[in-house]
Each structure stands twice: as C-alpha cells, then as structure tokens.
Amino acid sequence: MFVINFAKRFFARIRKDIRVVFERDPAAKSIFEVIFCYSGLHAIWMHRLSHYLFERGWIVSARFISNFCRFLTGIEIHPGAKIGDGLFIDHGTGIVIGETAELGKNVTLYQGVTLGGTGKEKGKRHPTIGNNVVIATGAKVLGSFKVGDHAKIGAGAVVLREVPPHATVVGIPGRVVVLHGQRVHNEEEFKNAWLALCESRGMNIKDPKVRAEICDEIDVDLDHNILPDPDREMMEIALRQIQRLESRISELEITLSATLAEISAEAERTSALEVSVANKNSESEKNSKVDLQKNFPK
C-alpha cells in the first residue's frame, strides 16, 4: 500500500510539473517536448533527488548530482535549497539558487536569476521567496530576507532588502515602485479564461480539487515586462512641465503683442487728437486776433 500511495503521489507531482509548463509557456507544444526538451524541468527533477539525499546526510552524492545537473542544464540549485510545488524555470541558463534559499508555491524564474547571499555569514543567508512570485531575467536577490507573496522583481533588478507582498521592484539597488497596485487583468476574468483553456486541454475542472489546484497555480502575474520606470516617469513629468511653461510663455507673448498693439493704436489716436486740438487752438487764436483788429482799428 505504501508503494502504491508513493507512486500515486510521485506521478501526480510529475503531471503537475508538466501542467505548469503548459500554463506558463505558450511555446510548449506537446508533452514529449516538455519532458525531453525543457532543461528547467530536468533541473527541478534532479534537485528533488539531490535534496532527498542531502536531507539524509549524503552530502557528496547530493552535490555530485547538483553539479551534474549544472553541467547538463546550466542551472545550479544547491541540494539544500527548499523548493515548493509549481516552480517554473523558463530558459534557465545561468540561474543560481543558494543553499538556504526557500521558494514557495508557484514561483516563476527566468534566465539568469540569482538567489544568493551577500557575505560569509553562517546559517540562513539566502532569500525566502513567497508564493506566486515572478522574478524576471537577470534579477539578483541577495540576502536572508523575504520576498512577499505575489511580488514581481523586474529584469536586471538587484534586490538587497525585504519586499512586501503584492509589490513590484525595479532598479539597482531594487526599490518598490508599486505596492498593492491594480493588476493588469481582472482577476475573475483571468481565472475563468485559464479554466476554459485547461478544460479545452482535457482537464476535469469540475473536480473541486483539480479546480482549486489550477486556480492556485494560475494566480501568477507573468506580465513582468509591464513595470513602472521611475526615471522615465520623472523625465515625462519634467517634459510636461516644460511644455506647460512653453505654452504659458506663448500665451503671454500673444497677450503682450496684443497689448502693445493696443497701446500703439491708443498712442496714435492720442497724437491725432493732440494735433487736432493744436490746430483748433491755432485757428482760434487767429480768429481772436482778427476780431481785435476789427474792433480796435488803428
């Protein structure tokens, strides 16, 4: 009975590993392709064996399997690392996972990710990754801190401190740029679409256990390319401010031109009025002189 139960759990886990690849990689075409051509899957399977030996004190054998895995796949996972279900490694060349690293459920790692330490300290010195975390290409997470559930680490980021849940981190050093922000997709619609896709692939989504497992797995936001860019945002803000100032200056120039034109027109009218008044005064003086000569002849 023990052997039968073990075999059931073993093959159920293998099926889940394969399903995770189909769910997160649109390039996957067939089960045979996934089984024989996905190095990330091979690395996960070999790590389970090496971790099993490492936990039971077979250190050299475990490290030998780990090094052989690195030789075959380009992915180095220390046998002591603890990895939860649903891990997906996409184009895993260059991935390094340290001895005391811990990965939760449904974590996604892309090429070149490092989960490492920052010094020679003993004990826990590698990060703890929460559930449903996506770590994009080339990101480095260094130190014994926790990356919260549903967090996203942007490509090329260097994370050196704790990341809260539902946060997005970018930059060097990594900084949180979104915290509990709105998701890109409506969660309910996203979940329904995935369930329909799984049903089209022959999965029994009416089974509560299968449905719950799929819903748990698909709650992973793979849009690691849709990340805020603080530097670009600051440049855009400065550009908009410059455009507003230029627009305001143009308005003021137009207003000044109109005012100068009005002043010029008013000056011309005033000059004309002064000339007219001067002419009238001159004629009046002449008339006055004529009247005096008539009234007081010599």
PDB file of N, CA, C and O in Angstrom, residues 202-270:
ATOM      1  N   GLY A 202      -8.472  19.084 -21.818  1.00  0.00           N
ATOM      2  CA  GLY A 202      -8.913  17.799 -21.304  1.00  0.00           C
ATOM      3  C   GLY A 202      -8.884  17.654 -19.798  1.00  0.00           C
ATOM      4  O   GLY A 202      -9.087  16.550 -19.281  1.00  0.00           O
ATOM      5  N   MET A 203      -8.655  18.746 -19.073  1.00  0.00           N
ATOM      6  CA  MET A 203      -8.631  18.673 -17.615  1.00  0.00           C
ATOM      7  C   MET A 203     -10.056  18.739 -17.068  1.00  0.00           C
ATOM      8  O   MET A 203     -10.896  19.488 -17.581  1.00  0.00           O
ATOM      9  N   ASN A 204     -10.291  18.008 -16.007  1.00  0.00           N
ATOM     10  CA  ASN A 204     -11.615  17.960 -15.396  1.00  0.00           C
ATOM     11  C   ASN A 204     -11.746  19.091 -14.380  1.00  0.00           C
ATOM     12  O   ASN A 204     -11.503  18.906 -13.176  1.00  0.00           O
ATOM     13  N   ILE A 205     -12.141  20.277 -14.856  1.00  0.00           N
ATOM     14  CA  ILE A 205     -12.214  21.425 -13.963  1.00  0.00           C
ATOM     15  C   ILE A 205     -13.430  21.374 -13.048  1.00  0.00           C
ATOM     16  O   ILE A 205     -13.560  22.187 -12.130  1.00  0.00           O
ATOM     17  N   LYS A 206     -14.337  20.414 -13.287  1.00  0.00           N
ATOM     18  CA  LYS A 206     -15.490  20.264 -12.400  1.00  0.00           C
ATOM     19  C   LYS A 206     -15.110  19.571 -11.095  1.00  0.00           C
ATOM     20  O   LYS A 206     -15.845  19.659 -10.119  1.00  0.00           O
ATOM     21  N   ASP A 207     -13.980  18.885 -11.109  1.00  0.00           N
ATOM     22  CA  ASP A 207     -13.475  18.278  -9.881  1.00  0.00           C
ATOM     23  C   ASP A 207     -12.971  19.391  -8.960  1.00  0.00           C
ATOM     24  O   ASP A 207     -12.066  20.156  -9.336  1.00  0.00           O
ATOM     25  N   PRO A 208     -13.536  19.524  -7.758  1.00  0.00           N
ATOM     26  CA  PRO A 208     -13.151  20.640  -6.864  1.00  0.00           C
ATOM     27  C   PRO A 208     -11.655  20.690  -6.571  1.00  0.00           C
ATOM     28  O   PRO A 208     -11.070  21.772  -6.510  1.00  0.00           O
ATOM     29  N   LYS A 209     -11.021  19.514  -6.416  1.00  0.00           N
ATOM     30  CA  LYS A 209      -9.587  19.508  -6.112  1.00  0.00           C
ATOM     31  C   LYS A 209      -8.774  20.022  -7.295  1.00  0.00           C
ATOM     32  O   LYS A 209      -7.862  20.833  -7.135  1.00  0.00           O
ATOM     33  N   VAL A 210      -9.116  19.531  -8.496  1.00  0.00           N
ATOM     34  CA  VAL A 210      -8.403  19.971  -9.703  1.00  0.00           C
ATOM     35  C   VAL A 210      -8.626  21.461  -9.928  1.00  0.00           C
ATOM     36  O   VAL A 210      -7.691  22.212 -10.231  1.00  0.00           O
ATOM     37  N   ARG A 211      -9.872  21.913  -9.743  1.00  0.00           N
ATOM     38  CA  ARG A 211     -10.197  23.328  -9.948  1.00  0.00           C
ATOM     39  C   ARG A 211      -9.430  24.214  -8.969  1.00  0.00           C
ATOM     40  O   ARG A 211      -8.866  25.241  -9.341  1.00  0.00           O
ATOM     41  N   ALA A 212      -9.414  23.793  -7.700  1.00  0.00           N
ATOM     42  CA  ALA A 212      -8.703  24.586  -6.691  1.00  0.00           C
ATOM     43  C   ALA A 212      -7.215  24.630  -6.980  1.00  0.00           C
ATOM     44  O   ALA A 212      -6.566  25.668  -6.825  1.00  0.00           O
ATOM     45  N   GLU A 213      -6.659  23.510  -7.433  1.00  0.00           N
ATOM     46  CA  GLU A 213      -5.237  23.455  -7.733  1.00  0.00           C
ATOM     47  C   GLU A 213      -4.881  24.351  -8.913  1.00  0.00           C
ATOM     48  O   GLU A 213      -3.896  25.087  -8.888  1.00  0.00           O
ATOM     49  N   ILE A 214      -5.722  24.313  -9.944  1.00  0.00           N
ATOM     50  CA  ILE A 214      -5.472  25.151 -11.125  1.00  0.00           C
ATOM     51  C   ILE A 214      -5.597  26.622 -10.764  1.00  0.00           C
ATOM     52  O   ILE A 214      -4.766  27.452 -11.159  1.00  0.00           O
ATOM     53  N   CYS A 215      -6.644  26.969 -10.016  1.00  0.00           N
ATOM     54  CA  CYS A 215      -6.828  28.373  -9.607  1.00  0.00           C
ATOM     55  C   CYS A 215      -5.655  28.854  -8.773  1.00  0.00           C
ATOM     56  O   CYS A 215      -5.237  30.012  -8.867  1.00  0.00           O
ATOM     57  N   ASP A 216      -5.118  27.966  -7.943  1.00  0.00           N
ATOM     58  CA  ASP A 216      -3.967  28.332  -7.126  1.00  0.00           C
ATOM     59  C   ASP A 216      -2.742  28.579  -7.994  1.00  0.00           C
ATOM     60  O   ASP A 216      -1.964  29.502  -7.761  1.00  0.00           O
ATOM     61  N   GLU A 217      -2.579  27.749  -9.035  1.00  0.00           N
ATOM     62  CA  GLU A 217      -1.412  27.877  -9.903  1.00  0.00           C
ATOM     63  C   GLU A 217      -1.480  29.092 -10.812  1.00  0.00           C
ATOM     64  O   GLU A 217      -0.467  29.737 -11.072  1.00  0.00           O
ATOM     65  N   ILE A 218      -2.675  29.425 -11.281  1.00  0.00           N
ATOM     66  CA  ILE A 218      -2.752  30.498 -12.278  1.00  0.00           C
ATOM     67  C   ILE A 218      -2.762  31.874 -11.656  1.00  0.00           C
ATOM     68  O   ILE A 218      -2.759  32.872 -12.364  1.00  0.00           O
ATOM     69  N   ASP A 219      -2.751  31.929 -10.324  1.00  0.00           N
ATOM     70  CA  ASP A 219      -2.718  33.241  -9.683  1.00  0.00           C
ATOM     71  C   ASP A 219      -1.297  33.778  -9.680  1.00  0.00           C
ATOM     72  O   ASP A 219      -0.754  34.175  -8.673  1.00  0.00           O
ATOM     73  N   VAL A 220      -0.668  33.707 -10.849  1.00  0.00           N
ATOM     74  CA  VAL A 220       0.697  34.187 -11.031  1.00  0.00           C
ATOM     75  C   VAL A 220       0.685  35.216 -12.140  1.00  0.00           C
ATOM     76  O   VAL A 220       0.291  34.915 -13.263  1.00  0.00           O
ATOM     77  N   ASP A 221       1.058  36.441 -11.822  1.00  0.00           N
ATOM     78  CA  ASP A 221       1.069  37.509 -12.817  1.00  0.00           C
ATOM     79  C   ASP A 221       2.373  37.450 -13.596  1.00  0.00           C
ATOM     80  O   ASP A 221       3.436  37.803 -13.094  1.00  0.00           O
ATOM     81  N   LEU A 222       2.310  36.965 -14.834  1.00  0.00           N
ATOM     82  CA  LEU A 222       3.510  36.791 -15.641  1.00  0.00           C
ATOM     83  C   LEU A 222       3.895  38.036 -16.426  1.00  0.00           C
ATOM     84  O   LEU A 222       4.842  38.007 -17.204  1.00  0.00           O
ATOM     85  N   ASP A 223       3.164  39.130 -16.248  1.00  0.00           N
ATOM     86  CA  ASP A 223       3.461  40.345 -17.005  1.00  0.00           C
ATOM     87  C   ASP A 223       4.639  41.080 -16.373  1.00  0.00           C
ATOM     88  O   ASP A 223       4.530  42.213 -15.913  1.00  0.00           O
ATOM     89  N   HIS A 224       5.805  40.401 -16.342  1.00  0.00           N
ATOM     90  CA  HIS A 224       6.963  41.018 -15.725  1.00  0.00           C
ATOM     91  C   HIS A 224       7.553  42.104 -16.609  1.00  0.00           C
ATOM     92  O   HIS A 224       8.454  42.818 -16.195  1.00  0.00           O
ATOM     93  N   ASN A 225       7.051  42.221 -17.843  1.00  0.00           N
ATOM     94  CA  ASN A 225       7.525  43.290 -18.726  1.00  0.00           C
ATOM     95  C   ASN A 225       6.759  44.584 -18.516  1.00  0.00           C
ATOM     96  O   ASN A 225       7.180  45.642 -18.959  1.00  0.00           O
ATOM     97  N   ILE A 226       5.608  44.514 -17.839  1.00  0.00           N
ATOM     98  CA  ILE A 226       4.802  45.719 -17.608  1.00  0.00           C
ATOM     99  C   ILE A 226       5.164  46.252 -16.235  1.00  0.00           C
ATOM    100  O   ILE A 226       4.543  45.929 -15.230  1.00  0.00           O
ATOM    101  N   LEU A 227       6.220  47.038 -16.193  1.00  0.00           N
ATOM    102  CA  LEU A 227       6.733  47.554 -14.933  1.00  0.00           C
ATOM    103  C   LEU A 227       6.898  49.069 -15.013  1.00  0.00           C
ATOM    104  O   LEU A 227       7.212  49.608 -16.063  1.00  0.00           O
ATOM    105  N   PRO A 228       6.683  49.750 -13.904  1.00  0.00           N
ATOM    106  CA  PRO A 228       6.901  51.195 -13.896  1.00  0.00           C
ATOM    107  C   PRO A 228       8.380  51.527 -14.091  1.00  0.00           C
ATOM    108  O   PRO A 228       9.257  50.746 -13.720  1.00  0.00           O
ATOM    109  N   ASP A 229       8.636  52.689 -14.690  1.00  0.00           N
ATOM    110  CA  ASP A 229      10.002  53.160 -14.901  1.00  0.00           C
ATOM    111  C   ASP A 229      10.106  54.547 -14.264  1.00  0.00           C
ATOM    112  O   ASP A 229       9.732  55.556 -14.876  1.00  0.00           O
ATOM    113  N   PRO A 230      10.603  54.636 -13.009  1.00  0.00           N
ATOM    114  CA  PRO A 230      10.631  55.933 -12.306  1.00  0.00           C
ATOM    115  C   PRO A 230      11.418  57.004 -13.040  1.00  0.00           C
ATOM    116  O   PRO A 230      11.002  58.168 -13.081  1.00  0.00           O
ATOM    117  N   ASP A 231      12.562  56.635 -13.623  1.00  0.00           N
ATOM    118  CA  ASP A 231      13.371  57.627 -14.338  1.00  0.00           C
ATOM    119  C   ASP A 231      12.612  58.188 -15.536  1.00  0.00           C
ATOM    120  O   ASP A 231      12.596  59.403 -15.777  1.00  0.00           O
ATOM    121  N   ARG A 232      11.965  57.297 -16.284  1.00  0.00           N
ATOM    122  CA  ARG A 232      11.190  57.750 -17.436  1.00  0.00           C
ATOM    123  C   ARG A 232      10.016  58.610 -16.994  1.00  0.00           C
ATOM    124  O   ARG A 232       9.691  59.621 -17.625  1.00  0.00           O
ATOM    125  N   GLU A 233       9.373  58.201 -15.880  1.00  0.00           N
ATOM    126  CA  GLU A 233       8.240  58.980 -15.382  1.00  0.00           C
ATOM    127  C   GLU A 233       8.680  60.388 -14.989  1.00  0.00           C
ATOM    128  O   GLU A 233       7.983  61.368 -15.275  1.00  0.00           O
ATOM    129  N   MET A 234       9.858  60.514 -14.329  1.00  0.00           N
ATOM    130  CA  MET A 234      10.365  61.829 -13.945  1.00  0.00           C
ATOM    131  C   MET A 234      10.675  62.665 -15.185  1.00  0.00           C
ATOM    132  O   MET A 234      10.375  63.871 -15.222  1.00  0.00           O
ATOM    133  N   MET A 235      11.257  62.036 -16.203  1.00  0.00           N
ATOM    134  CA  MET A 235      11.546  62.763 -17.445  1.00  0.00           C
ATOM    135  C   MET A 235      10.258  63.213 -18.120  1.00  0.00           C
ATOM    136  O   MET A 235      10.167  64.341 -18.634  1.00  0.00           O
ATOM    137  N   GLU A 236       9.236  62.345 -18.098  1.00  0.00           N
ATOM    138  CA  GLU A 236       7.962  62.713 -18.708  1.00  0.00           C
ATOM    139  C   GLU A 236       7.299  63.852 -17.937  1.00  0.00           C
ATOM    140  O   GLU A 236       6.709  64.750 -18.536  1.00  0.00           O
ATOM    141  N   ILE A 237       7.394  63.813 -16.602  1.00  0.00           N
ATOM    142  CA  ILE A 237       6.841  64.898 -15.785  1.00  0.00           C
ATOM    143  C   ILE A 237       7.555  66.209 -16.101  1.00  0.00           C
ATOM    144  O   ILE A 237       6.921  67.258 -16.280  1.00  0.00           O
ATOM    145  N   ALA A 238       8.895  66.157 -16.171  1.00  0.00           N
ATOM    146  CA  ALA A 238       9.668  67.365 -16.498  1.00  0.00           C
ATOM    147  C   ALA A 238       9.327  67.867 -17.903  1.00  0.00           C
ATOM    148  O   ALA A 238       9.180  69.087 -18.117  1.00  0.00           O
ATOM    149  N   LEU A 239       9.158  66.937 -18.855  1.00  0.00           N
ATOM    150  CA  LEU A 239       8.805  67.335 -20.217  1.00  0.00           C
ATOM    151  C   LEU A 239       7.434  67.991 -20.263  1.00  0.00           C
ATOM    152  O   LEU A 239       7.251  69.024 -20.928  1.00  0.00           O
ATOM    153  N   ARG A 240       6.468  67.393 -19.533  1.00  0.00           N
ATOM    154  CA  ARG A 240       5.131  68.008 -19.493  1.00  0.00           C
ATOM    155  C   ARG A 240       5.179  69.396 -18.858  1.00  0.00           C
ATOM    156  O   ARG A 240       4.489  70.319 -19.309  1.00  0.00           O
ATOM    157  N   GLN A 241       6.009  69.563 -17.807  1.00  0.00           N
ATOM    158  CA  GLN A 241       6.135  70.870 -17.166  1.00  0.00           C
ATOM    159  C   GLN A 241       6.754  71.890 -18.128  1.00  0.00           C
ATOM    160  O   GLN A 241       6.292  73.045 -18.197  1.00  0.00           O
ATOM    161  N   ILE A 242       7.776  71.461 -18.875  1.00  0.00           N
ATOM    162  CA  ILE A 242       8.391  72.355 -19.861  1.00  0.00           C
ATOM    163  C   ILE A 242       7.379  72.744 -20.932  1.00  0.00           C
ATOM    164  O   ILE A 242       7.306  73.915 -21.345  1.00  0.00           O
ATOM    165  N   GLN A 243       6.591  71.772 -21.392  1.00  0.00           N
ATOM    166  CA  GLN A 243       5.569  72.062 -22.399  1.00  0.00           C
ATOM    167  C   GLN A 243       4.529  73.042 -21.862  1.00  0.00           C
ATOM    168  O   GLN A 243       4.086  73.943 -22.588  1.00  0.00           O
ATOM    169  N   ARG A 244       4.145  72.857 -20.588  1.00  0.00           N
ATOM    170  CA  ARG A 244       3.192  73.815 -19.994  1.00  0.00           C
ATOM    171  C   ARG A 244       3.792  75.213 -19.915  1.00  0.00           C
ATOM    172  O   ARG A 244       3.110  76.211 -20.198  1.00  0.00           O
ATOM    173  N   LEU A 245       5.075  75.296 -19.525  1.00  0.00           N
ATOM    174  CA  LEU A 245       5.730  76.603 -19.448  1.00  0.00           C
ATOM    175  C   LEU A 245       5.839  77.243 -20.827  1.00  0.00           C
ATOM    176  O   LEU A 245       5.611  78.458 -20.976  1.00  0.00           O
ATOM    177  N   GLU A 246       6.201  76.438 -21.840  1.00  0.00           N
ATOM    178  CA  GLU A 246       6.276  76.976 -23.199  1.00  0.00           C
ATOM    179  C   GLU A 246       4.912  77.458 -23.672  1.00  0.00           C
ATOM    180  O   GLU A 246       4.808  78.523 -24.310  1.00  0.00           O
ATOM    181  N   SER A 247       3.879  76.696 -23.366  1.00  0.00           N
ATOM    182  CA  SER A 247       2.525  77.113 -23.746  1.00  0.00           C
ATOM    183  C   SER A 247       2.138  78.405 -23.041  1.00  0.00           C
ATOM    184  O   SER A 247       1.561  79.318 -23.655  1.00  0.00           O
ATOM    185  N   ARG A 248       2.488  78.486 -21.754  1.00  0.00           N
ATOM    186  CA  ARG A 248       2.170  79.706 -20.996  1.00  0.00           C
ATOM    187  C   ARG A 248       2.930  80.913 -21.537  1.00  0.00           C
ATOM    188  O   ARG A 248       2.369  82.007 -21.658  1.00  0.00           O
ATOM    189  N   ILE A 249       4.217  80.701 -21.876  1.00  0.00           N
ATOM    190  CA  ILE A 249       5.020  81.793 -22.438  1.00  0.00           C
ATOM    191  C   ILE A 249       4.439  82.249 -23.774  1.00  0.00           C
ATOM    192  O   ILE A 249       4.374  83.462 -24.062  1.00  0.00           O
ATOM    193  N   SER A 250       4.004  81.303 -24.590  1.00  0.00           N
ATOM    194  CA  SER A 250       3.390  81.659 -25.877  1.00  0.00           C
ATOM    195  C   SER A 250       2.129  82.488 -25.658  1.00  0.00           C
ATOM    196  O   SER A 250       1.901  83.493 -26.359  1.00  0.00           O
ATOM    197  N   GLU A 251       1.314  82.065 -24.683  1.00  0.00           N
ATOM    198  CA  GLU A 251       0.105  82.840 -24.380  1.00  0.00           C
ATOM    199  C   GLU A 251       0.452  84.248 -23.922  1.00  0.00           C
ATOM    200  O   GLU A 251      -0.198  85.222 -24.331  1.00  0.00           O
ATOM    201  N   LEU A 252       1.476  84.346 -23.058  1.00  0.00           N
ATOM    202  CA  LEU A 252       1.880  85.667 -22.566  1.00  0.00           C
ATOM    203  C   LEU A 252       2.446  86.526 -23.699  1.00  0.00           C
ATOM    204  O   LEU A 252       2.211  87.749 -23.744  1.00  0.00           O
ATOM    205  N   GLU A 253       3.197  85.906 -24.627  1.00  0.00           N
ATOM    206  CA  GLU A 253       3.714  86.654 -25.771  1.00  0.00           C
ATOM    207  C   GLU A 253       2.584  87.176 -26.646  1.00  0.00           C
ATOM    208  O   GLU A 253       2.629  88.322 -27.117  1.00  0.00           O
ATOM    209  N   ILE A 254       1.561  86.345 -26.863  1.00  0.00           N
ATOM    210  CA  ILE A 254       0.407  86.789 -27.655  1.00  0.00           C
ATOM    211  C   ILE A 254      -0.308  87.933 -26.952  1.00  0.00           C
ATOM    212  O   ILE A 254      -0.681  88.951 -27.569  1.00  0.00           O
ATOM    213  N   THR A 255      -0.501  87.777 -25.629  1.00  0.00           N
ATOM    214  CA  THR A 255      -1.162  88.841 -24.853  1.00  0.00           C
ATOM    215  C   THR A 255      -0.348  90.123 -24.878  1.00  0.00           C
ATOM    216  O   THR A 255      -0.897  91.236 -25.029  1.00  0.00           O
ATOM    217  N   LEU A 256       0.992  89.995 -24.738  1.00  0.00           N
ATOM    218  CA  LEU A 256       1.865  91.174 -24.768  1.00  0.00           C
ATOM    219  C   LEU A 256       1.796  91.852 -26.126  1.00  0.00           C
ATOM    220  O   LEU A 256       1.728  93.093 -26.205  1.00  0.00           O
ATOM    221  N   SER A 257       1.810  91.063 -27.213  1.00  0.00           N
ATOM    222  CA  SER A 257       1.724  91.658 -28.551  1.00  0.00           C
ATOM    223  C   SER A 257       0.421  92.420 -28.742  1.00  0.00           C
ATOM    224  O   SER A 257       0.397  93.530 -29.281  1.00  0.00           O
ATOM    225  N   ALA A 258      -0.688  91.806 -28.262  1.00  0.00           N
ATOM    226  CA  ALA A 258      -1.988  92.478 -28.375  1.00  0.00           C
ATOM    227  C   ALA A 258      -2.008  93.758 -27.562  1.00  0.00           C
ATOM    228  O   ALA A 258      -2.530  94.797 -28.012  1.00  0.00           O
ATOM    229  N   THR A 259      -1.417  93.698 -26.366  1.00  0.00           N
ATOM    230  CA  THR A 259      -1.388  94.894 -25.507  1.00  0.00           C
ATOM    231  C   THR A 259      -0.542  96.000 -26.132  1.00  0.00           C
ATOM    232  O   THR A 259      -0.923  97.184 -26.120  1.00  0.00           O
ATOM    233  N   LEU A 260       0.618  95.618 -26.693  1.00  0.00           N
ATOM    234  CA  LEU A 260       1.467  96.610 -27.351  1.00  0.00           C
ATOM    235  C   LEU A 260       0.765  97.234 -28.554  1.00  0.00           C
ATOM    236  O   LEU A 260       0.885  98.442 -28.806  1.00  0.00           O
ATOM    237  N   ALA A 261       0.013  96.391 -29.288  1.00  0.00           N
ATOM    238  CA  ALA A 261      -0.732  96.915 -30.432  1.00  0.00           C
ATOM    239  C   ALA A 261      -1.794  97.902 -29.979  1.00  0.00           C
ATOM    240  O   ALA A 261      -1.996  98.962 -30.602  1.00  0.00           O
ATOM    241  N   GLU A 262      -2.493  97.558 -28.878  1.00  0.00           N
ATOM    242  CA  GLU A 262      -3.498  98.484 -28.347  1.00  0.00           C
ATOM    243  C   GLU A 262      -2.860  99.787 -27.874  1.00  0.00           C
ATOM    244  O   GLU A 262      -3.395 100.888 -28.105  1.00  0.00           O
ATOM    245  N   ILE A 263      -1.699  99.652 -27.206  1.00  0.00           N
ATOM    246  CA  ILE A 263      -1.006 100.857 -26.727  1.00  0.00           C
ATOM    247  C   ILE A 263      -0.567 101.726 -27.915  1.00  0.00           C
ATOM    248  O   ILE A 263      -0.693 102.960 -27.891  1.00  0.00           O
ATOM    249  N   SER A 264      -0.048 101.071 -28.960  1.00  0.00           N
ATOM    250  CA  SER A 264       0.380 101.810 -30.152  1.00  0.00           C
ATOM    251  C   SER A 264      -0.796 102.522 -30.808  1.00  0.00           C
ATOM    252  O   SER A 264      -0.701 103.701 -31.199  1.00  0.00           O
ATOM    253  N   ALA A 265      -1.940 101.799 -30.924  1.00  0.00           N
ATOM    254  CA  ALA A 265      -3.130 102.414 -31.523  1.00  0.00           C
ATOM    255  C   ALA A 265      -3.622 103.573 -30.680  1.00  0.00           C
ATOM    256  O   ALA A 265      -4.023 104.625 -31.206  1.00  0.00           O
ATOM    257  N   GLU A 266      -3.593 103.382 -29.354  1.00  0.00           N
ATOM    258  CA  GLU A 266      -4.034 104.455 -28.456  1.00  0.00           C
ATOM    259  C   GLU A 266      -3.102 105.660 -28.561  1.00  0.00           C
ATOM    260  O   GLU A 266      -3.557 106.825 -28.533  1.00  0.00           O
ATOM    261  N   ALA A 267      -1.783 105.387 -28.707  1.00  0.00           N
ATOM    262  CA  ALA A 267      -0.828 106.487 -28.835  1.00  0.00           C
ATOM    263  C   ALA A 267      -1.074 107.259 -30.135  1.00  0.00           C
ATOM    264  O   ALA A 267      -1.003 108.504 -30.153  1.00  0.00           O
ATOM    265  N   GLU A 268      -1.390 106.532 -31.217  1.00  0.00           N
ATOM    266  CA  GLU A 268      -1.691 107.199 -32.477  1.00  0.00           C
ATOM    267  C   GLU A 268      -2.949 108.054 -32.355  1.00  0.00           C
ATOM    268  O   GLU A 268      -2.995 109.183 -32.870  1.00  0.00           O
ATOM    269  N   ARG A 269      -3.992 107.484 -31.691  1.00  0.00           N
ATOM    270  CA  ARG A 269      -5.221 108.272 -31.516  1.00  0.00           C
ATOM    271  C   ARG A 269      -4.958 109.510 -30.664  1.00  0.00           C
ATOM    272  O   ARG A 269      -5.462 110.610 -30.942  1.00  0.00           O
ATOM    273  N   THR A 270      -4.156 109.340 -29.625  1.00  0.00           N
ATOM    274  CA  THR A 270      -3.835 110.475 -28.750  1.00  0.00           C
ATOM    275  C   THR A 270      -3.052 111.538 -29.523  1.00  0.00           C
ATOM    276  O   THR A 270      -3.301 112.749 -29.386  1.00  0.00           O
TER     277      THR A 270
END
